[in-house]
Amino acid sequence: MSDTLGNKVSPIATSGGNGGQSNRIVNAAAVAERLPVGVLVCTVSTGNVIEAVFINNFAREVFGLTANAQIPCALDSVWSASDNHVLAGQIMEVYRSGREASFEWSIRTGVIERFLSSHLLPLEDHEGRVYQVICTIEDQTAEKLAERNLLHHAFHDALTGQPNRVLFRNKLEEAVTECQRAGQGAGVAVLIINIDRFQQINESFGHSAGDRFLISMASTLRRCIRSSDTLARLSGDEFAILVSRFNDLEEVEMISRRIHEAMSLPYDLDGNEVFTSVSVGVATTISSSTHPEDLIRDADFAMHRAKTAGKARTEIYQRDSHQRARSQFHLETELRRAVERNELDLHYQPIIDLGSGELHGFEALTRWIHKDRGFVSPVEFIPLAEETGVIVSLGRWAVDAACAQVKAWLEEVGPEKTVPVNVNVSGIQFARDDIASMVEDALRKHDLPGHLIRVELTESAIMANPTRISEMLSRIRKLGVKVALDDFGTGYSSLNYLHQFPIDIIKIDRSFINQLEEGNAPFKILEMIGMLATNLGHEVVAEGLEDMAHINMLRDLKFHFGQGYYWSKPVAGGEASDMVRGNLPWSE
Ligand code: C2E
Ligand code: MG
Ligand code: MG
C-alpha cells in the first residue's frame, strides 16, 4: 500500500505532529504537512461518524482551522454542515466501496468561496478492508474565477458591461420559448435602438468622449426598462432591448416613449450640452415572427424605416407593409441589375392603318422576365424605374434596342416595307437626360433615318416642365423623328397642347375608347378631337381596340390608325419581323 507521496505507509499518526512515532511514519506526515495541496485523512468510526485523523497545513487553511485545533475530531465539527455534505458523502462512498474517486466541490469561509478539486484514495489493511481514506484538496479558485471572467467577456460588451449580441440572442430564444409555453395573449418584443448622428459626437468630441456617451446611454436605457427586460449593446451605437413578456403592446410603446423622453434631455459631455436622439425599431412575436433571428432582423428593418422617416422616432414592424417595402427594395436592386445585364426585352405591338388594314408601325414596350417572379409588368417596374432614376439607363437601352431592330428590318426587307417604331420616353428622362442627343446618337450609331423612330410621351410629362420639353421636342423633330402625345384623354387633356406643342401624333387612351358608344359624350369629344387633329395635320391613333364595333365607329370618325388586342398583343421581335415581311395574322 502506498500513499500519495509514494511512501509505504501504515496508519498515519493521529497526533498531527511528530509525537514519538517511527521515523518513517513521522517523515511521511511531515512531508504531507508541507505539501502545496491539502491532505486530509479520515476514518469512519462506529455509528458512521467520519473522523479526521490528519489535516495538513494547506487543508487547515482551506477549512479555516487554527493550527492548534484538536485532531482527531469529528468531520462535522471542522466546518459548516452544508459544505461538508459533498465531501462527507464522497468519503463514505469510498470507505464502503474501496474505489478511488475524484470530484469538485466548494467551501465558503466568511465571504470567500473556494473552488476545490479532490481525489479520494482508500487505504486497506492486509485483509483488504478499508480503514482510512486519504483526501487531497486542490484549490482551483483562481482558475475558476478566470474562467468565469472569460465567460463574462464572451457574453458581455466590454465598454458598457451589458450583455452582447450572443447573450441577447440566447435570452431572446429563452423568452420566446417561455412565451409560447405560456400560451395566447402574451408576446415578446425586440427593440433596436440606434443613436442618430453618433458619428458626429465621435468626430466633434473624440472617441473617448464617444465611449463615455455610450456608457451613459446604456444606463439611461436601463432606467427605461423593467428589471425583467434585457438591455444589450449589439454593436457600435446600436442597443437592443428584449421585453421578455408583454400582454399589451401599450407596455412596449411605453418603453419606447420613455426612451425618447429620456433622450430629449441634454447630455453633459465635458461641459458641453449635447442633444441627440435615437431611432427605434420594434418587432414583436405578434406582428413579426417567433424566430429570434427574424425578430432581430425585422426590428432592425423597422429601425431603418424610422431613420429614413426622419429619425427620432419609433417604427413598429408590421409584416405586410414591411414585406411590401422589402420586396420593393429587392425589385429596385434587381431592376438595376436587369438593365445592366441586359435582361430586358422589347416587345412590339402593331399599329394598323384603319383604312387599309395594313401595318403602319409598332409601339415598342419593355418586358422584364424575372428569373424567379416571371413576368413583371411595366405598370409595376416603370414607376419604380422612374422613382429610382433607373429609367434613364432603361430608356437609353430601349431606344438603342428599337434602333437595332429597325436597322435589321431595313437590311432584310428594304426601306419600302420597313415601318417605324415608337419608343416610350418618360417625363423623368426628359428632366434628367438630353433625350434629343440620346436619340441622335442612337440613330447615328445604327445608321438610321429619323423617320423610322418615333417618341411617345404623356401629357403629364409635358406638364412637369413645358418649356424644357418643348425645346427638346423641337430638337427631336429636327432629326426627322415624330413625336406622339400618349394616353391622351387621361390627364389634363388641354387642347392647348395640340397646337402649342411640337407634336405630330395623338394617341387616344384605351380608357376613353372603352366608354365609346354611338352618340354618347366620349363619342362626341372624339369626333371633335378627330376634326381638330386633322385640321392641325396630326395623325390620330386609337389605343386599346379590342372589338370590331369600336373599330367601325373610329373609321366613321375618320380616325387614321388603331392599336389593340383586336389585331395583336405586343409580340417578341421574331413575330414582329414576320409581320414586317408581310405575314399579317389579322388579314389571313
Ligand atoms: P402605353 O405606352 O400606353 O402602352 C400601351 C399599353 O396598353 C401596353 O401595356 C399595351 O400592352 C396595352 N394595350 C395595348 N392594346 C391593348 C388592348 O387592346 N387592351 C388592353 N387591355 N391593353 C392594351 P404595357 O405593355 O403593359 O405597358 C404599360 C405602360 O408601360 C405603357 O403604356 C407605357 O406607358 C409603359 N412602358 C412600357 N414600356 C416602356 C418603356 O420602354 N419606357 C417607358 N418610359 N414606358 C414604358
Ligand atoms: Mg405608349
Ligand atoms: Mg398609351
GROMACS .gro file of C-alpha atoms and ligand atoms in nm, residues 344-347 349-350 363-367 375-383 385-386 391 394-395 397-399 422-427 429 456 458 486-487 507-510 514 542-547 563-570, ligand 1:
model
  104
  344LEU     CA    1  -3.488   4.320  -7.054
  345ASP     CA    2  -3.658   4.264  -7.384
  346LEU     CA    3  -3.859   4.479  -7.621
  347HIS     CA    4  -4.194   4.359  -7.746
  349GLN     CA    5  -4.740   4.594  -8.075
  350PRO     CA    6  -4.851   4.668  -8.431
  363GLU     CA    7  -4.501   5.054  -8.040
  364ALA     CA    8  -4.202   4.913  -7.850
  365LEU     CA    9  -4.294   4.801  -7.498
  366THR     CA   10  -4.035   4.688  -7.250
  367ARG     CA   11  -4.066   4.342  -7.097
  375PHE     CA   12  -4.321   3.832  -6.599
  376VAL     CA   13  -4.308   4.167  -6.423
  377SER     CA   14  -4.549   4.418  -6.573
  378PRO     CA   15  -4.417   4.754  -6.695
  379VAL     CA   16  -4.705   4.904  -6.497
  380GLU     CA   17  -4.508   4.787  -6.191
  381PHE     CA   18  -4.147   4.839  -6.293
  382ILE     CA   19  -4.168   5.161  -6.497
  383PRO     CA   20  -4.289   5.372  -6.199
  385ALA     CA   21  -3.758   5.285  -6.254
  386GLU     CA   22  -3.881   5.644  -6.258
  391ILE     CA   23  -3.541   5.493  -6.609
  394LEU     CA   24  -3.358   5.178  -6.919
  395GLY     CA   25  -3.476   5.446  -7.162
  397TRP     CA   26  -3.140   5.086  -7.368
  398ALA     CA   27  -3.494   5.088  -7.516
  399VAL     CA   28  -3.405   5.345  -7.784
  422ASN     CA   29  -4.247   5.419  -8.135
  423VAL     CA   30  -4.042   5.429  -7.816
  424ASN     CA   31  -4.192   5.546  -7.485
  425VAL     CA   32  -3.998   5.817  -7.307
  426SER     CA   33  -4.090   5.916  -6.954
  427GLY     CA   34  -4.101   6.268  -6.814
  429GLN     CA   35  -3.598   6.106  -6.867
  456GLU     CA   36  -4.410   5.879  -7.725
  458THR     CA   37  -4.750   6.163  -7.194
  486ASP     CA   38  -4.950   5.932  -7.543
  487ASP     CA   39  -5.251   5.844  -7.325
  507LYS     CA   40  -5.270   5.858  -7.911
  508ILE     CA   41  -5.616   5.832  -7.758
  509ASP     CA   42  -5.608   5.632  -7.439
  510ARG     CA   43  -5.775   5.295  -7.404
  514ASN     CA   44  -6.368   5.173  -7.363
  542ALA     CA   45  -5.675   5.497  -8.104
  543GLU     CA   46  -5.530   5.264  -7.842
  544GLY     CA   47  -5.682   4.955  -7.682
  545LEU     CA   48  -5.908   4.847  -7.964
  546GLU     CA   49  -6.046   4.507  -7.883
  547ASP     CA   50  -6.365   4.474  -8.084
  563GLN     CA   51  -5.367   4.969  -8.195
  564GLY     CA   52  -5.510   4.694  -7.979
  565TYR     CA   53  -5.561   4.330  -7.897
  566TYR     CA   54  -5.812   4.301  -8.182
  567TRP     CA   55  -5.514   4.282  -8.414
  568SER     CA   56  -5.236   4.172  -8.187
  569LYS     CA   57  -5.092   4.186  -7.839
  570PRO     CA   58  -4.734   4.312  -7.812
  589C2E     P1   59  -4.864   5.271  -7.312
  589C2E     O1   60  -4.749   5.341  -7.373
  589C2E     O2   61  -4.995   5.342  -7.316
  589C2E     O3   62  -4.874   5.132  -7.387
  589C2E     C1   63  -4.992   5.069  -7.420
  589C2E     C2   64  -5.029   4.969  -7.319
  589C2E     O4   65  -5.157   4.922  -7.344
  589C2E     C3   66  -4.937   4.846  -7.326
  589C2E     O5   67  -4.929   4.793  -7.196
  589C2E     C4   68  -5.019   4.754  -7.413
  589C2E     O6   69  -4.987   4.618  -7.395
  589C2E     C5   70  -5.157   4.784  -7.366
  589C2E     N1   71  -5.258   4.751  -7.468
  589C2E     C6   72  -5.249   4.771  -7.600
  589C2E     N2   73  -5.361   4.731  -7.661
  589C2E     C7   74  -5.446   4.687  -7.566
  589C2E     C8   75  -5.579   4.633  -7.568
  589C2E     O7   76  -5.643   4.617  -7.670
  589C2E     N3   77  -5.633   4.600  -7.449
  589C2E     C9   78  -5.567   4.615  -7.334
  589C2E     N4   79  -5.625   4.578  -7.222
  589C2E     N5   80  -5.440   4.665  -7.328
  589C2E    C10   81  -5.380   4.700  -7.443
  589C2E     P2   82  -4.795   4.753  -7.131
  589C2E     O8   83  -4.707   4.690  -7.232
  589C2E     O9   84  -4.831   4.680  -7.010
  589C2E    O10   85  -4.729   4.889  -7.096
  589C2E    C11   86  -4.783   4.970  -6.999
  589C2E    C12   87  -4.720   5.104  -6.999
  589C2E    O11   88  -4.585   5.094  -6.956
  589C2E    C13   89  -4.712   5.168  -7.135
  589C2E    O12   90  -4.833   5.229  -7.161
  589C2E    C14   91  -4.601   5.268  -7.115
  589C2E    O13   92  -4.651   5.385  -7.055
  589C2E    C15   93  -4.513   5.200  -7.015
  589C2E     N6   94  -4.394   5.146  -7.084
  589C2E    C16   95  -4.375   5.025  -7.142
  589C2E     N7   96  -4.250   5.017  -7.192
  589C2E    C17   97  -4.189   5.136  -7.164
  589C2E    C18   98  -4.058   5.190  -7.190
  589C2E    O14   99  -3.971   5.127  -7.251
  589C2E     N8  100  -4.032   5.317  -7.143
  589C2E    C19  101  -4.127   5.389  -7.077
  589C2E     N9  102  -4.094   5.512  -7.034
  589C2E    N10  103  -4.250   5.341  -7.052
  589C2E    C20  104  -4.280   5.217  -7.095
   0.00000   0.00000   0.00000
